[in-house]
Amino acid sequence: MQIKDYLGDSIIGLPRTRSLVNFYINGQRENGIFPPILLSSRRGDGKTHLSRCIGQNLTLPDKKTIRSFVEVNGASLKNVGQFVDNVVNQYIMNS
């Protein structure tokens, strides 16, 4: 099975990461499931950019409509209460 390169030229380098992310996106388009991932690296290494690229490639079952996603930057949250107030209540409970 051929794995399509969903990241294109927007992500350079990181061949192993690119391959894994493309594999996960391909799997999500086939079965609707994208596994939980943790992006961990130094400031400025492109974690947010990579997560946005992933989000823009996740589709609904029709394979044309981009899924909605919520971007959460852990550095801006100080405790679980802030996560619940700023993420869970705002995005999940109101959808």
PDB file of N, CA and C in Angstrom, residues 4 6 25 28-29 51-70:
ATOM      1  N   LYS A   4       0.428   8.223   1.020  1.00  0.00           N
ATOM      2  CA  LYS A   4       0.514   9.547   0.426  1.00  0.00           C
ATOM      3  C   LYS A   4       1.224  10.501   1.376  1.00  0.00           C
ATOM      4  N   TYR A   6       0.975  13.680   2.931  1.00  0.00           N
ATOM      5  CA  TYR A   6      -0.018  14.719   3.212  1.00  0.00           C
ATOM      6  C   TYR A   6       0.622  16.024   3.659  1.00  0.00           C
ATOM      7  N   ILE A  25      -2.286   9.723   9.264  1.00  0.00           N
ATOM      8  CA  ILE A  25      -3.310  10.444   8.498  1.00  0.00           C
ATOM      9  C   ILE A  25      -3.965   9.508   7.491  1.00  0.00           C
ATOM     10  N   GLN A  28      -6.324   7.359   9.345  1.00  0.00           N
ATOM     11  CA  GLN A  28      -7.513   8.102   9.757  1.00  0.00           C
ATOM     12  C   GLN A  28      -8.477   8.246   8.591  1.00  0.00           C
ATOM     13  N   ARG A  29      -7.970   8.440   7.411  1.00  0.00           N
ATOM     14  CA  ARG A  29      -8.840   8.566   6.241  1.00  0.00           C
ATOM     15  C   ARG A  29      -9.491   7.233   5.882  1.00  0.00           C
ATOM     16  N   SER A  51       1.321  20.225  14.271  1.00  0.00           N
ATOM     17  CA  SER A  51      -0.028  19.873  14.723  1.00  0.00           C
ATOM     18  C   SER A  51      -1.088  20.544  13.851  1.00  0.00           C
ATOM     19  N   ARG A  52      -0.839  21.765  13.408  1.00  0.00           N
ATOM     20  CA  ARG A  52      -1.788  22.435  12.505  1.00  0.00           C
ATOM     21  C   ARG A  52      -1.849  21.725  11.159  1.00  0.00           C
ATOM     22  N   CYS A  53      -0.712  21.286  10.660  1.00  0.00           N
ATOM     23  CA  CYS A  53      -0.693  20.533   9.394  1.00  0.00           C
ATOM     24  C   CYS A  53      -1.468  19.223   9.535  1.00  0.00           C
ATOM     25  N   ILE A  54      -1.308  18.558  10.664  1.00  0.00           N
ATOM     26  CA  ILE A  54      -2.056  17.321  10.908  1.00  0.00           C
ATOM     27  C   ILE A  54      -3.548  17.633  10.925  1.00  0.00           C
ATOM     28  N   GLY A  55      -3.951  18.652  11.680  1.00  0.00           N
ATOM     29  CA  GLY A  55      -5.366  19.013  11.791  1.00  0.00           C
ATOM     30  C   GLY A  55      -5.997  19.349  10.460  1.00  0.00           C
ATOM     31  N   GLN A  56      -5.248  19.994   9.578  1.00  0.00           N
ATOM     32  CA  GLN A  56      -5.775  20.379   8.278  1.00  0.00           C
ATOM     33  C   GLN A  56      -5.937  19.186   7.337  1.00  0.00           C
ATOM     34  N   ASN A  57      -5.398  18.039   7.713  1.00  0.00           N
ATOM     35  CA  ASN A  57      -5.497  16.857   6.865  1.00  0.00           C
ATOM     36  C   ASN A  57      -6.423  15.786   7.421  1.00  0.00           C
ATOM     37  N   LEU A  58      -7.040  16.029   8.565  1.00  0.00           N
ATOM     38  CA  LEU A  58      -7.988  15.069   9.121  1.00  0.00           C
ATOM     39  C   LEU A  58      -9.360  15.327   8.501  1.00  0.00           C
ATOM     40  N   THR A  59      -9.980  14.290   7.970  1.00  0.00           N
ATOM     41  CA  THR A  59     -11.237  14.468   7.259  1.00  0.00           C
ATOM     42  C   THR A  59     -12.368  13.676   7.893  1.00  0.00           C
ATOM     43  N   LEU A  60     -13.588  14.097   7.553  1.00  0.00           N
ATOM     44  CA  LEU A  60     -14.781  13.345   7.926  1.00  0.00           C
ATOM     45  C   LEU A  60     -14.888  12.134   7.005  1.00  0.00           C
ATOM     46  N   PRO A  61     -15.805  11.210   7.279  1.00  0.00           N
ATOM     47  CA  PRO A  61     -15.906   9.997   6.459  1.00  0.00           C
ATOM     48  C   PRO A  61     -16.077  10.242   4.959  1.00  0.00           C
ATOM     49  N   ASP A  62     -16.597  11.412   4.549  1.00  0.00           N
ATOM     50  CA  ASP A  62     -16.731  11.675   3.112  1.00  0.00           C
ATOM     51  C   ASP A  62     -15.379  11.929   2.444  1.00  0.00           C
ATOM     52  N   LYS A  63     -14.318  12.030   3.227  1.00  0.00           N
ATOM     53  CA  LYS A  63     -12.931  12.225   2.780  1.00  0.00           C
ATOM     54  C   LYS A  63     -12.708  13.549   2.057  1.00  0.00           C
ATOM     55  N   LYS A  64     -13.675  14.469   2.160  1.00  0.00           N
ATOM     56  CA  LYS A  64     -13.544  15.782   1.531  1.00  0.00           C
ATOM     57  C   LYS A  64     -13.619  16.908   2.552  1.00  0.00           C
ATOM     58  N   THR A  65     -14.451  16.727   3.572  1.00  0.00           N
ATOM     59  CA  THR A  65     -14.668  17.759   4.575  1.00  0.00           C
ATOM     60  C   THR A  65     -13.624  17.642   5.683  1.00  0.00           C
ATOM     61  N   ILE A  66     -12.940  18.738   5.954  1.00  0.00           N
ATOM     62  CA  ILE A  66     -11.931  18.754   7.021  1.00  0.00           C
ATOM     63  C   ILE A  66     -12.636  18.695   8.370  1.00  0.00           C
ATOM     64  N   ARG A  67     -12.149  17.833   9.242  1.00  0.00           N
ATOM     65  CA  ARG A  67     -12.714  17.716  10.599  1.00  0.00           C
ATOM     66  C   ARG A  67     -12.406  18.976  11.392  1.00  0.00           C
ATOM     67  N   SER A  68     -13.275  19.294  12.322  1.00  0.00           N
ATOM     68  CA  SER A  68     -12.968  20.400  13.225  1.00  0.00           C
ATOM     69  C   SER A  68     -11.977  19.875  14.269  1.00  0.00           C
ATOM     70  N   PHE A  69     -11.107  20.735  14.705  1.00  0.00           N
ATOM     71  CA  PHE A  69     -10.152  20.345  15.739  1.00  0.00           C
ATOM     72  C   PHE A  69      -9.895  21.533  16.648  1.00  0.00           C
ATOM     73  N   VAL A  70      -9.507  21.217  17.853  1.00  0.00           N
ATOM     74  CA  VAL A  70      -9.228  22.245  18.849  1.00  0.00           C
ATOM     75  C   VAL A  70      -7.732  22.222  19.129  1.00  0.00           C
TER      76      VAL A  70
END
